[in-house]
Amino acid sequence: RIAPWWERFGHSLNAMDYTRLTPDGIEERNGNFSAMVLTGGYAPDPKNDVWVSDDGDYWQRVYACASVLETHISCKPAPWSPRAWHATTIFHNELWVLGGSPLNNEV
């Protein structure tokens, strides 16, 4: 679906490799892809959302789920507080979020 935000700023955008899974949690054949990962930013208030796109036109919101089989309705937003002007990096194939504003003591 097309991204539902407008004029977002102070967000981060990373490129990340990922593997697609079937609904039952099994890796798809030829399931290695690259995607853009957008996190947080002001829209107009600080956000803690995560969006993924493999073409830059259509974006899908990502939720934190305990199981691959859960639906997004039972899942939660990202496990960090809303923020902008933060830094993100990919380390050992995981997305790390650092700092940001509003200022707090989270890392």
PDB file of N, CA and C in Angstrom:
ATOM      1  N   ARG A   1       0.836  -1.176   0.000  1.00  0.00           N
ATOM      2  CA  ARG A   1       0.000   0.000   0.000  1.00  0.00           C
ATOM      3  C   ARG A   1       0.875   1.232   0.000  1.00  0.00           C
ATOM      4  N   ILE A   2       0.345   2.321  -0.475  1.00  0.00           N
ATOM      5  CA  ILE A   2       1.099   3.566  -0.541  1.00  0.00           C
ATOM      6  C   ILE A   2       1.222   4.134   0.864  1.00  0.00           C
ATOM      7  N   ALA A   3       2.389   4.674   1.196  1.00  0.00           N
ATOM      8  CA  ALA A   3       2.657   5.179   2.547  1.00  0.00           C
ATOM      9  C   ALA A   3       1.607   6.201   2.964  1.00  0.00           C
ATOM     10  N   PRO A   4       1.079   6.080   4.186  1.00  0.00           N
ATOM     11  CA  PRO A   4       0.000   6.954   4.633  1.00  0.00           C
ATOM     12  C   PRO A   4       0.470   8.257   5.290  1.00  0.00           C
ATOM     13  N   TRP A   5       1.766   8.522   5.317  1.00  0.00           N
ATOM     14  CA  TRP A   5       2.224   9.737   5.974  1.00  0.00           C
ATOM     15  C   TRP A   5       2.525  10.821   4.953  1.00  0.00           C
ATOM     16  N   TRP A   6       2.614  12.070   5.406  1.00  0.00           N
ATOM     17  CA  TRP A   6       3.060  13.153   4.554  1.00  0.00           C
ATOM     18  C   TRP A   6       4.040  13.996   5.341  1.00  0.00           C
ATOM     19  N   GLU A   7       4.962  14.581   4.626  1.00  0.00           N
ATOM     20  CA  GLU A   7       5.946  15.495   5.196  1.00  0.00           C
ATOM     21  C   GLU A   7       6.605  14.978   6.471  1.00  0.00           C
ATOM     22  N   ARG A   8       7.051  13.755   6.457  1.00  0.00           N
ATOM     23  CA  ARG A   8       7.797  13.191   7.582  1.00  0.00           C
ATOM     24  C   ARG A   8       9.223  13.719   7.530  1.00  0.00           C
ATOM     25  N   PHE A   9       9.775  14.071   8.708  1.00  0.00           N
ATOM     26  CA  PHE A   9      11.158  14.526   8.766  1.00  0.00           C
ATOM     27  C   PHE A   9      11.797  14.051  10.064  1.00  0.00           C
ATOM     28  N   GLY A  10      13.124  14.026  10.089  1.00  0.00           N
ATOM     29  CA  GLY A  10      13.844  13.571  11.270  1.00  0.00           C
ATOM     30  C   GLY A  10      13.822  12.058  11.426  1.00  0.00           C
ATOM     31  N   HIS A  11      13.460  11.336  10.380  1.00  0.00           N
ATOM     32  CA  HIS A  11      13.388   9.871  10.407  1.00  0.00           C
ATOM     33  C   HIS A  11      14.735   9.277   9.991  1.00  0.00           C
ATOM     34  N   SER A  12      14.840   7.974  10.036  1.00  0.00           N
ATOM     35  CA  SER A  12      16.018   7.307   9.489  1.00  0.00           C
ATOM     36  C   SER A  12      15.567   6.362   8.382  1.00  0.00           C
ATOM     37  N   LEU A  13      16.470   6.105   7.443  1.00  0.00           N
ATOM     38  CA  LEU A  13      16.183   5.211   6.331  1.00  0.00           C
ATOM     39  C   LEU A  13      17.426   4.366   6.077  1.00  0.00           C
ATOM     40  N   ASN A  14      17.262   3.048   6.153  1.00  0.00           N
ATOM     41  CA  ASN A  14      18.368   2.113   5.945  1.00  0.00           C
ATOM     42  C   ASN A  14      18.002   1.110   4.868  1.00  0.00           C
ATOM     43  N   ALA A  15      19.015   0.536   4.240  1.00  0.00           N
ATOM     44  CA  ALA A  15      18.820  -0.589   3.324  1.00  0.00           C
ATOM     45  C   ALA A  15      19.212  -1.851   4.074  1.00  0.00           C
ATOM     46  N   MET A  16      18.396  -2.896   3.931  1.00  0.00           N
ATOM     47  CA  MET A  16      18.625  -4.116   4.698  1.00  0.00           C
ATOM     48  C   MET A  16      18.211  -5.324   3.875  1.00  0.00           C
ATOM     49  N   ASP A  17      18.993  -6.394   3.943  1.00  0.00           N
ATOM     50  CA  ASP A  17      18.604  -7.657   3.320  1.00  0.00           C
ATOM     51  C   ASP A  17      17.644  -8.382   4.251  1.00  0.00           C
ATOM     52  N   TYR A  18      16.694  -9.100   3.685  1.00  0.00           N
ATOM     53  CA  TYR A  18      15.754  -9.857   4.502  1.00  0.00           C
ATOM     54  C   TYR A  18      15.328 -11.116   3.760  1.00  0.00           C
ATOM     55  N   THR A  19      14.703 -12.007   4.487  1.00  0.00           N
ATOM     56  CA  THR A  19      14.206 -13.260   3.935  1.00  0.00           C
ATOM     57  C   THR A  19      12.696 -13.298   4.124  1.00  0.00           C
ATOM     58  N   ARG A  20      11.981 -13.607   3.076  1.00  0.00           N
ATOM     59  CA  ARG A  20      10.520 -13.740   3.179  1.00  0.00           C
ATOM     60  C   ARG A  20      10.171 -15.114   3.712  1.00  0.00           C
ATOM     61  N   LEU A  21       9.143 -15.139   4.551  1.00  0.00           N
ATOM     62  CA  LEU A  21       8.655 -16.393   5.123  1.00  0.00           C
ATOM     63  C   LEU A  21       7.243 -16.661   4.640  1.00  0.00           C
ATOM     64  N   THR A  22       6.901 -17.917   4.517  1.00  0.00           N
ATOM     65  CA  THR A  22       5.529 -18.297   4.201  1.00  0.00           C
ATOM     66  C   THR A  22       4.686 -18.066   5.460  1.00  0.00           C
ATOM     67  N   PRO A  23       3.347 -18.091   5.355  1.00  0.00           N
ATOM     68  CA  PRO A  23       2.495 -17.874   6.523  1.00  0.00           C
ATOM     69  C   PRO A  23       2.768 -18.847   7.685  1.00  0.00           C
ATOM     70  N   ASP A  24       3.293 -20.033   7.383  1.00  0.00           N
ATOM     71  CA  ASP A  24       3.579 -20.977   8.467  1.00  0.00           C
ATOM     72  C   ASP A  24       5.019 -20.863   8.972  1.00  0.00           C
ATOM     73  N   GLY A  25       5.741 -19.796   8.571  1.00  0.00           N
ATOM     74  CA  GLY A  25       7.059 -19.525   9.122  1.00  0.00           C
ATOM     75  C   GLY A  25       8.223 -20.199   8.415  1.00  0.00           C
ATOM     76  N   ILE A  26       7.984 -20.779   7.254  1.00  0.00           N
ATOM     77  CA  ILE A  26       9.052 -21.453   6.508  1.00  0.00           C
ATOM     78  C   ILE A  26       9.624 -20.486   5.480  1.00  0.00           C
ATOM     79  N   GLU A  27      10.947 -20.481   5.322  1.00  0.00           N
ATOM     80  CA  GLU A  27      11.609 -19.593   4.384  1.00  0.00           C
ATOM     81  C   GLU A  27      11.179 -19.903   2.954  1.00  0.00           C
ATOM     82  N   GLU A  28      10.807 -18.851   2.218  1.00  0.00           N
ATOM     83  CA  GLU A  28      10.427 -19.016   0.816  1.00  0.00           C
ATOM     84  C   GLU A  28      11.637 -19.408  -0.020  1.00  0.00           C
ATOM     85  N   ARG A  29      11.395 -20.180  -1.050  1.00  0.00           N
ATOM     86  CA  ARG A  29      12.450 -20.487  -2.011  1.00  0.00           C
ATOM     87  C   ARG A  29      12.853 -19.197  -2.713  1.00  0.00           C
ATOM     88  N   ASN A  30      14.145 -18.980  -2.886  1.00  0.00           N
ATOM     89  CA  ASN A  30      14.648 -17.724  -3.451  1.00  0.00           C
ATOM     90  C   ASN A  30      14.101 -16.522  -2.674  1.00  0.00           C
ATOM     91  N   GLY A  31      14.104 -16.649  -1.355  1.00  0.00           N
ATOM     92  CA  GLY A  31      13.469 -15.638  -0.514  1.00  0.00           C
ATOM     93  C   GLY A  31      14.381 -14.550  -0.007  1.00  0.00           C
ATOM     94  N   ASN A  32      15.521 -14.279  -0.640  1.00  0.00           N
ATOM     95  CA  ASN A  32      16.399 -13.220  -0.183  1.00  0.00           C
ATOM     96  C   ASN A  32      16.154 -11.948  -0.981  1.00  0.00           C
ATOM     97  N   PHE A  33      15.869 -10.859  -0.280  1.00  0.00           N
ATOM     98  CA  PHE A  33      15.512  -9.601  -0.911  1.00  0.00           C
ATOM     99  C   PHE A  33      16.201  -8.450  -0.196  1.00  0.00           C
ATOM    100  N   SER A  34      16.227  -7.282  -0.806  1.00  0.00           N
ATOM    101  CA  SER A  34      16.708  -6.063  -0.175  1.00  0.00           C
ATOM    102  C   SER A  34      15.530  -5.114  -0.038  1.00  0.00           C
ATOM    103  N   ALA A  35      15.532  -4.351   1.049  1.00  0.00           N
ATOM    104  CA  ALA A  35      14.424  -3.433   1.293  1.00  0.00           C
ATOM    105  C   ALA A  35      14.934  -2.176   1.980  1.00  0.00           C
ATOM    106  N   MET A  36      14.139  -1.115   1.878  1.00  0.00           N
ATOM    107  CA  MET A  36      14.383   0.106   2.641  1.00  0.00           C
ATOM    108  C   MET A  36      13.574   0.014   3.922  1.00  0.00           C
ATOM    109  N   VAL A  37      14.178   0.431   5.030  1.00  0.00           N
ATOM    110  CA  VAL A  37      13.522   0.399   6.338  1.00  0.00           C
ATOM    111  C   VAL A  37      13.488   1.821   6.871  1.00  0.00           C
ATOM    112  N   LEU A  38      12.290   2.366   7.067  1.00  0.00           N
ATOM    113  CA  LEU A  38      12.109   3.708   7.594  1.00  0.00           C
ATOM    114  C   LEU A  38      11.664   3.596   9.047  1.00  0.00           C
ATOM    115  N   THR A  39      12.314   4.345   9.942  1.00  0.00           N
ATOM    116  CA  THR A  39      11.939   4.311  11.356  1.00  0.00           C
ATOM    117  C   THR A  39      11.737   5.715  11.884  1.00  0.00           C
ATOM    118  N   GLY A  40      10.701   5.857  12.712  1.00  0.00           N
ATOM    119  CA  GLY A  40      10.468   7.081  13.475  1.00  0.00           C
ATOM    120  C   GLY A  40      10.370   8.341  12.655  1.00  0.00           C
ATOM    121  N   GLY A  41      10.676   9.447  13.323  1.00  0.00           N
ATOM    122  CA  GLY A  41      10.605  10.766  12.714  1.00  0.00           C
ATOM    123  C   GLY A  41       9.369  11.519  13.177  1.00  0.00           C
ATOM    124  N   TYR A  42       9.278  12.768  12.782  1.00  0.00           N
ATOM    125  CA  TYR A  42       8.112  13.596  13.093  1.00  0.00           C
ATOM    126  C   TYR A  42       7.123  13.522  11.951  1.00  0.00           C
ATOM    127  N   ALA A  43       5.826  13.299  12.294  1.00  0.00           N
ATOM    128  CA  ALA A  43       4.779  13.241  11.265  1.00  0.00           C
ATOM    129  C   ALA A  43       3.413  13.631  11.838  1.00  0.00           C
ATOM    130  N   PRO A  44       3.118  14.748  12.417  1.00  0.00           N
ATOM    131  CA  PRO A  44       4.043  15.786  12.842  1.00  0.00           C
ATOM    132  C   PRO A  44       4.618  15.537  14.240  1.00  0.00           C
ATOM    133  N   ASP A  45       4.050  14.598  15.018  1.00  0.00           N
ATOM    134  CA  ASP A  45       4.587  14.261  16.338  1.00  0.00           C
ATOM    135  C   ASP A  45       5.610  13.140  16.204  1.00  0.00           C
ATOM    136  N   PRO A  46       6.500  12.950  17.209  1.00  0.00           N
ATOM    137  CA  PRO A  46       7.470  11.849  17.139  1.00  0.00           C
ATOM    138  C   PRO A  46       6.752  10.499  17.014  1.00  0.00           C
ATOM    139  N   LYS A  47       7.302   9.604  16.208  1.00  0.00           N
ATOM    140  CA  LYS A  47       6.715   8.283  15.966  1.00  0.00           C
ATOM    141  C   LYS A  47       7.679   7.180  16.363  1.00  0.00           C
ATOM    142  N   ASN A  48       7.134   6.003  16.650  1.00  0.00           N
ATOM    143  CA  ASN A  48       7.962   4.805  16.867  1.00  0.00           C
ATOM    144  C   ASN A  48       7.516   3.699  15.925  1.00  0.00           C
ATOM    145  N   ASP A  49       7.164   4.087  14.721  1.00  0.00           N
ATOM    146  CA  ASP A  49       6.726   3.111  13.732  1.00  0.00           C
ATOM    147  C   ASP A  49       7.881   2.685  12.834  1.00  0.00           C
ATOM    148  N   VAL A  50       7.700   1.539  12.202  1.00  0.00           N
ATOM    149  CA  VAL A  50       8.696   0.980  11.278  1.00  0.00           C
ATOM    150  C   VAL A  50       7.968   0.606   9.994  1.00  0.00           C
ATOM    151  N   TRP A  51       8.505   1.064   8.851  1.00  0.00           N
ATOM    152  CA  TRP A  51       7.915   0.794   7.549  1.00  0.00           C
ATOM    153  C   TRP A  51       8.967   0.178   6.638  1.00  0.00           C
ATOM    154  N   VAL A  52       8.556  -0.756   5.785  1.00  0.00           N
ATOM    155  CA  VAL A  52       9.465  -1.451   4.876  1.00  0.00           C
ATOM    156  C   VAL A  52       8.923  -1.351   3.447  1.00  0.00           C
ATOM    157  N   SER A  53       9.838  -1.124   2.492  1.00  0.00           N
ATOM    158  CA  SER A  53       9.467  -1.098   1.078  1.00  0.00           C
ATOM    159  C   SER A  53      10.599  -1.695   0.261  1.00  0.00           C
ATOM    160  N   ASP A  54      10.253  -2.460  -0.754  1.00  0.00           N
ATOM    161  CA  ASP A  54      11.296  -2.965  -1.641  1.00  0.00           C
ATOM    162  C   ASP A  54      11.357  -2.179  -2.952  1.00  0.00           C
ATOM    163  N   ASP A  55      10.452  -1.196  -3.118  1.00  0.00           N
ATOM    164  CA  ASP A  55      10.493  -0.392  -4.342  1.00  0.00           C
ATOM    165  C   ASP A  55      10.377   1.113  -4.090  1.00  0.00           C
ATOM    166  N   GLY A  56      10.126   1.546  -2.859  1.00  0.00           N
ATOM    167  CA  GLY A  56      10.012   2.962  -2.535  1.00  0.00           C
ATOM    168  C   GLY A  56       8.653   3.562  -2.811  1.00  0.00           C
ATOM    169  N   ASP A  57       7.781   2.837  -3.493  1.00  0.00           N
ATOM    170  CA  ASP A  57       6.436   3.324  -3.779  1.00  0.00           C
ATOM    171  C   ASP A  57       5.404   2.767  -2.802  1.00  0.00           C
ATOM    172  N   TYR A  58       5.490   1.501  -2.519  1.00  0.00           N
ATOM    173  CA  TYR A  58       4.527   0.837  -1.645  1.00  0.00           C
ATOM    174  C   TYR A  58       5.225   0.449  -0.351  1.00  0.00           C
ATOM    175  N   TRP A  59       4.626   0.829   0.769  1.00  0.00           N
ATOM    176  CA  TRP A  59       5.221   0.630   2.086  1.00  0.00           C
ATOM    177  C   TRP A  59       4.299  -0.211   2.947  1.00  0.00           C
ATOM    178  N   GLN A  60       4.889  -1.061   3.770  1.00  0.00           N
ATOM    179  CA  GLN A  60       4.122  -1.905   4.690  1.00  0.00           C
ATOM    180  C   GLN A  60       4.632  -1.657   6.096  1.00  0.00           C
ATOM    181  N   ARG A  61       3.707  -1.426   7.029  1.00  0.00           N
ATOM    182  CA  ARG A  61       4.105  -1.214   8.418  1.00  0.00           C
ATOM    183  C   ARG A  61       4.510  -2.543   9.032  1.00  0.00           C
ATOM    184  N   VAL A  62       5.573  -2.517   9.827  1.00  0.00           N
ATOM    185  CA  VAL A  62       6.087  -3.712  10.494  1.00  0.00           C
ATOM    186  C   VAL A  62       5.759  -3.604  11.971  1.00  0.00           C
ATOM    187  N   TYR A  63       5.280  -4.698  12.543  1.00  0.00           N
ATOM    188  CA  TYR A  63       4.933  -4.741  13.961  1.00  0.00           C
ATOM    189  C   TYR A  63       5.826  -5.735  14.686  1.00  0.00           C
ATOM    190  N   ALA A  64       6.029  -5.509  15.981  1.00  0.00           N
ATOM    191  CA  ALA A  64       6.806  -6.434  16.808  1.00  0.00           C
ATOM    192  C   ALA A  64       5.878  -7.545  17.282  1.00  0.00           C
ATOM    193  N   CYS A  65       6.138  -8.773  16.846  1.00  0.00           N
ATOM    194  CA  CYS A  65       5.295  -9.916  17.179  1.00  0.00           C
ATOM    195  C   CYS A  65       6.123 -10.977  17.903  1.00  0.00           C
ATOM    196  N   ALA A  66       5.485 -11.674  18.817  1.00  0.00           N
ATOM    197  CA  ALA A  66       6.170 -12.757  19.519  1.00  0.00           C
ATOM    198  C   ALA A  66       6.335 -13.970  18.621  1.00  0.00           C
ATOM    199  N   SER A  67       5.456 -14.106  17.628  1.00  0.00           N
ATOM    200  CA  SER A  67       5.486 -15.261  16.741  1.00  0.00           C
ATOM    201  C   SER A  67       5.246 -14.810  15.309  1.00  0.00           C
ATOM    202  N   VAL A  68       5.841 -15.495  14.378  1.00  0.00           N
ATOM    203  CA  VAL A  68       5.648 -15.197  12.961  1.00  0.00           C
ATOM    204  C   VAL A  68       4.196 -15.441  12.542  1.00  0.00           C
ATOM    205  N   LEU A  69       3.461 -16.233  13.303  1.00  0.00           N
ATOM    206  CA  LEU A  69       2.092 -16.589  12.946  1.00  0.00           C
ATOM    207  C   LEU A  69       1.067 -15.584  13.461  1.00  0.00           C
ATOM    208  N   GLU A  70       1.484 -14.622  14.300  1.00  0.00           N
ATOM    209  CA  GLU A  70       0.550 -13.633  14.829  1.00  0.00           C
ATOM    210  C   GLU A  70       0.120 -12.666  13.734  1.00  0.00           C
ATOM    211  N   THR A  71      -1.074 -12.135  13.878  1.00  0.00           N
ATOM    212  CA  THR A  71      -1.514 -11.074  12.972  1.00  0.00           C
ATOM    213  C   THR A  71      -1.072  -9.743  13.558  1.00  0.00           C
ATOM    214  N   HIS A  72      -1.028  -8.711  12.728  1.00  0.00           N
ATOM    215  CA  HIS A  72      -0.578  -7.410  13.220  1.00  0.00           C
ATOM    216  C   HIS A  72      -1.519  -6.845  14.278  1.00  0.00           C
ATOM    217  N   ILE A  73      -2.758  -7.314  14.339  1.00  0.00           N
ATOM    218  CA  ILE A  73      -3.714  -6.823  15.334  1.00  0.00           C
ATOM    219  C   ILE A  73      -3.254  -7.176  16.746  1.00  0.00           C
ATOM    220  N   SER A  74      -2.640  -8.347  16.927  1.00  0.00           N
ATOM    221  CA  SER A  74      -2.188  -8.758  18.253  1.00  0.00           C
ATOM    222  C   SER A  74      -0.756  -8.343  18.536  1.00  0.00           C
ATOM    223  N   CYS A  75      -0.109  -7.709  17.578  1.00  0.00           N
ATOM    224  CA  CYS A  75       1.282  -7.291  17.742  1.00  0.00           C
ATOM    225  C   CYS A  75       1.342  -5.852  18.246  1.00  0.00           C
ATOM    226  N   LYS A  76       2.541  -5.420  18.604  1.00  0.00           N
ATOM    227  CA  LYS A  76       2.732  -4.093  19.173  1.00  0.00           C
ATOM    228  C   LYS A  76       3.597  -3.244  18.251  1.00  0.00           C
ATOM    229  N   PRO A  77       3.572  -1.900  18.469  1.00  0.00           N
ATOM    230  CA  PRO A  77       4.498  -1.054  17.709  1.00  0.00           C
ATOM    231  C   PRO A  77       5.932  -1.352  18.117  1.00  0.00           C
ATOM    232  N   ALA A  78       6.865  -0.661  17.523  1.00  0.00           N
ATOM    233  CA  ALA A  78       8.280  -0.869  17.835  1.00  0.00           C
ATOM    234  C   ALA A  78       8.531  -0.737  19.338  1.00  0.00           C
ATOM    235  N   PRO A  79       9.499  -1.487  19.870  1.00  0.00           N
ATOM    236  CA  PRO A  79       9.725  -1.520  21.323  1.00  0.00           C
ATOM    237  C   PRO A  79      10.544  -0.347  21.863  1.00  0.00           C
ATOM    238  N   TRP A  80      10.597   0.772  21.146  1.00  0.00           N
ATOM    239  CA  TRP A  80      11.266   1.962  21.672  1.00  0.00           C
ATOM    240  C   TRP A  80      10.279   3.115  21.660  1.00  0.00           C
ATOM    241  N   SER A  81      10.572   4.127  22.448  1.00  0.00           N
ATOM    242  CA  SER A  81       9.656   5.265  22.545  1.00  0.00           C
ATOM    243  C   SER A  81       9.696   6.090  21.254  1.00  0.00           C
ATOM    244  N   PRO A  82       8.622   6.847  20.971  1.00  0.00           N
ATOM    245  CA  PRO A  82       8.594   7.693  19.779  1.00  0.00           C
ATOM    246  C   PRO A  82       9.772   8.661  19.774  1.00  0.00           C
ATOM    247  N   ARG A  83      10.386   8.846  18.579  1.00  0.00           N
ATOM    248  CA  ARG A  83      11.564   9.719  18.490  1.00  0.00           C
ATOM    249  C   ARG A  83      11.832  10.165  17.062  1.00  0.00           C
ATOM    250  N   ALA A  84      12.655  11.198  16.963  1.00  0.00           N
ATOM    251  CA  ALA A  84      13.143  11.700  15.677  1.00  0.00           C
ATOM    252  C   ALA A  84      14.583  12.141  15.875  1.00  0.00           C
ATOM    253  N   TRP A  85      15.245  12.465  14.784  1.00  0.00           N
ATOM    254  CA  TRP A  85      16.655  12.870  14.798  1.00  0.00           C
ATOM    255  C   TRP A  85      17.522  11.811  15.483  1.00  0.00           C
ATOM    256  N   HIS A  86      17.157  10.569  15.346  1.00  0.00           N
ATOM    257  CA  HIS A  86      17.899   9.447  15.902  1.00  0.00           C
ATOM    258  C   HIS A  86      18.830   8.876  14.831  1.00  0.00           C
ATOM    259  N   ALA A  87      19.666   7.962  15.243  1.00  0.00           N
ATOM    260  CA  ALA A  87      20.536   7.257  14.302  1.00  0.00           C
ATOM    261  C   ALA A  87      20.129   5.792  14.274  1.00  0.00           C
ATOM    262  N   THR A  88      20.263   5.165  13.122  1.00  0.00           N
ATOM    263  CA  THR A  88      20.031   3.723  13.015  1.00  0.00           C
ATOM    264  C   THR A  88      21.185   3.115  12.231  1.00  0.00           C
ATOM    265  N   THR A  89      21.450   1.866  12.530  1.00  0.00           N
ATOM    266  CA  THR A  89      22.486   1.144  11.804  1.00  0.00           C
ATOM    267  C   THR A  89      22.108  -0.325  11.740  1.00  0.00           C
ATOM    268  N   ILE A  90      22.661  -1.020  10.781  1.00  0.00           N
ATOM    269  CA  ILE A  90      22.483  -2.469  10.670  1.00  0.00           C
ATOM    270  C   ILE A  90      23.748  -3.109  11.227  1.00  0.00           C
ATOM    271  N   PHE A  91      23.598  -3.960  12.244  1.00  0.00           N
ATOM    272  CA  PHE A  91      24.736  -4.642  12.861  1.00  0.00           C
ATOM    273  C   PHE A  91      24.345  -6.097  13.067  1.00  0.00           C
ATOM    274  N   HIS A  92      25.120  -7.026  12.509  1.00  0.00           N
ATOM    275  CA  HIS A  92      24.811  -8.463  12.564  1.00  0.00           C
ATOM    276  C   HIS A  92      23.381  -8.726  12.090  1.00  0.00           C
ATOM    277  N   ASN A  93      23.002  -8.063  11.002  1.00  0.00           N
ATOM    278  CA  ASN A  93      21.698  -8.239  10.361  1.00  0.00           C
ATOM    279  C   ASN A  93      20.518  -7.858  11.264  1.00  0.00           C
ATOM    280  N   GLU A  94      20.756  -6.978  12.214  1.00  0.00           N
ATOM    281  CA  GLU A  94      19.702  -6.436  13.070  1.00  0.00           C
ATOM    282  C   GLU A  94      19.729  -4.921  12.984  1.00  0.00           C
ATOM    283  N   LEU A  95      18.558  -4.313  13.101  1.00  0.00           N
ATOM    284  CA  LEU A  95      18.435  -2.863  13.070  1.00  0.00           C
ATOM    285  C   LEU A  95      18.588  -2.324  14.485  1.00  0.00           C
ATOM    286  N   TRP A  96      19.519  -1.401  14.677  1.00  0.00           N
ATOM    287  CA  TRP A  96      19.756  -0.771  15.976  1.00  0.00           C
ATOM    288  C   TRP A  96      19.342   0.692  15.891  1.00  0.00           C
ATOM    289  N   VAL A  97      18.601   1.163  16.904  1.00  0.00           N
ATOM    290  CA  VAL A  97      18.143   2.545  16.985  1.00  0.00           C
ATOM    291  C   VAL A  97      18.864   3.208  18.156  1.00  0.00           C
ATOM    292  N   LEU A  98      19.472   4.369  17.905  1.00  0.00           N
ATOM    293  CA  LEU A  98      20.274   5.045  18.927  1.00  0.00           C
ATOM    294  C   LEU A  98      19.856   6.499  19.072  1.00  0.00           C
ATOM    295  N   GLY A  99      19.687   6.937  20.313  1.00  0.00           N
ATOM    296  CA  GLY A  99      19.452   8.337  20.620  1.00  0.00           C
ATOM    297  C   GLY A  99      18.172   8.890  20.037  1.00  0.00           C
ATOM    298  N   GLY A 100      18.175  10.178  19.786  1.00  0.00           N
ATOM    299  CA  GLY A 100      17.028  10.849  19.201  1.00  0.00           C
ATOM    300  C   GLY A 100      16.427  11.875  20.125  1.00  0.00           C
ATOM    301  N   SER A 101      15.362  12.491  19.657  1.00  0.00           N
ATOM    302  CA  SER A 101      14.659  13.513  20.409  1.00  0.00           C
ATOM    303  C   SER A 101      13.171  13.183  20.352  1.00  0.00           C
ATOM    304  N   PRO A 102      12.362  13.384  21.375  1.00  0.00           N
ATOM    305  CA  PRO A 102      12.704  14.036  22.616  1.00  0.00           C
ATOM    306  C   PRO A 102      13.731  13.256  23.418  1.00  0.00           C
ATOM    307  N   LEU A 103      14.573  13.983  24.135  1.00  0.00           N
ATOM    308  CA  LEU A 103      15.678  13.366  24.861  1.00  0.00           C
ATOM    309  C   LEU A 103      15.169  12.476  25.994  1.00  0.00           C
ATOM    310  N   ASN A 104      15.760  11.294  26.110  1.00  0.00           N
ATOM    311  CA  ASN A 104      15.492  10.383  27.211  1.00  0.00           C
ATOM    312  C   ASN A 104      16.729   9.532  27.417  1.00  0.00           C
ATOM    313  N   ASN A 105      16.681   8.596  28.325  1.00  0.00           N
ATOM    314  CA  ASN A 105      17.861   7.782  28.639  1.00  0.00           C
ATOM    315  C   ASN A 105      17.863   6.439  27.940  1.00  0.00           C
ATOM    316  N   GLU A 106      16.996   6.231  26.952  1.00  0.00           N
ATOM    317  CA  GLU A 106      16.977   4.959  26.232  1.00  0.00           C
ATOM    318  C   GLU A 106      18.144   4.855  25.258  1.00  0.00           C
ATOM    319  N   VAL A 107      18.615   3.638  25.073  1.00  0.00           N
ATOM    320  CA  VAL A 107      19.648   3.387  24.069  1.00  0.00           C
ATOM    321  C   VAL A 107      19.159   2.260  23.190  1.00  0.00           C
TER     322      VAL A 107
END
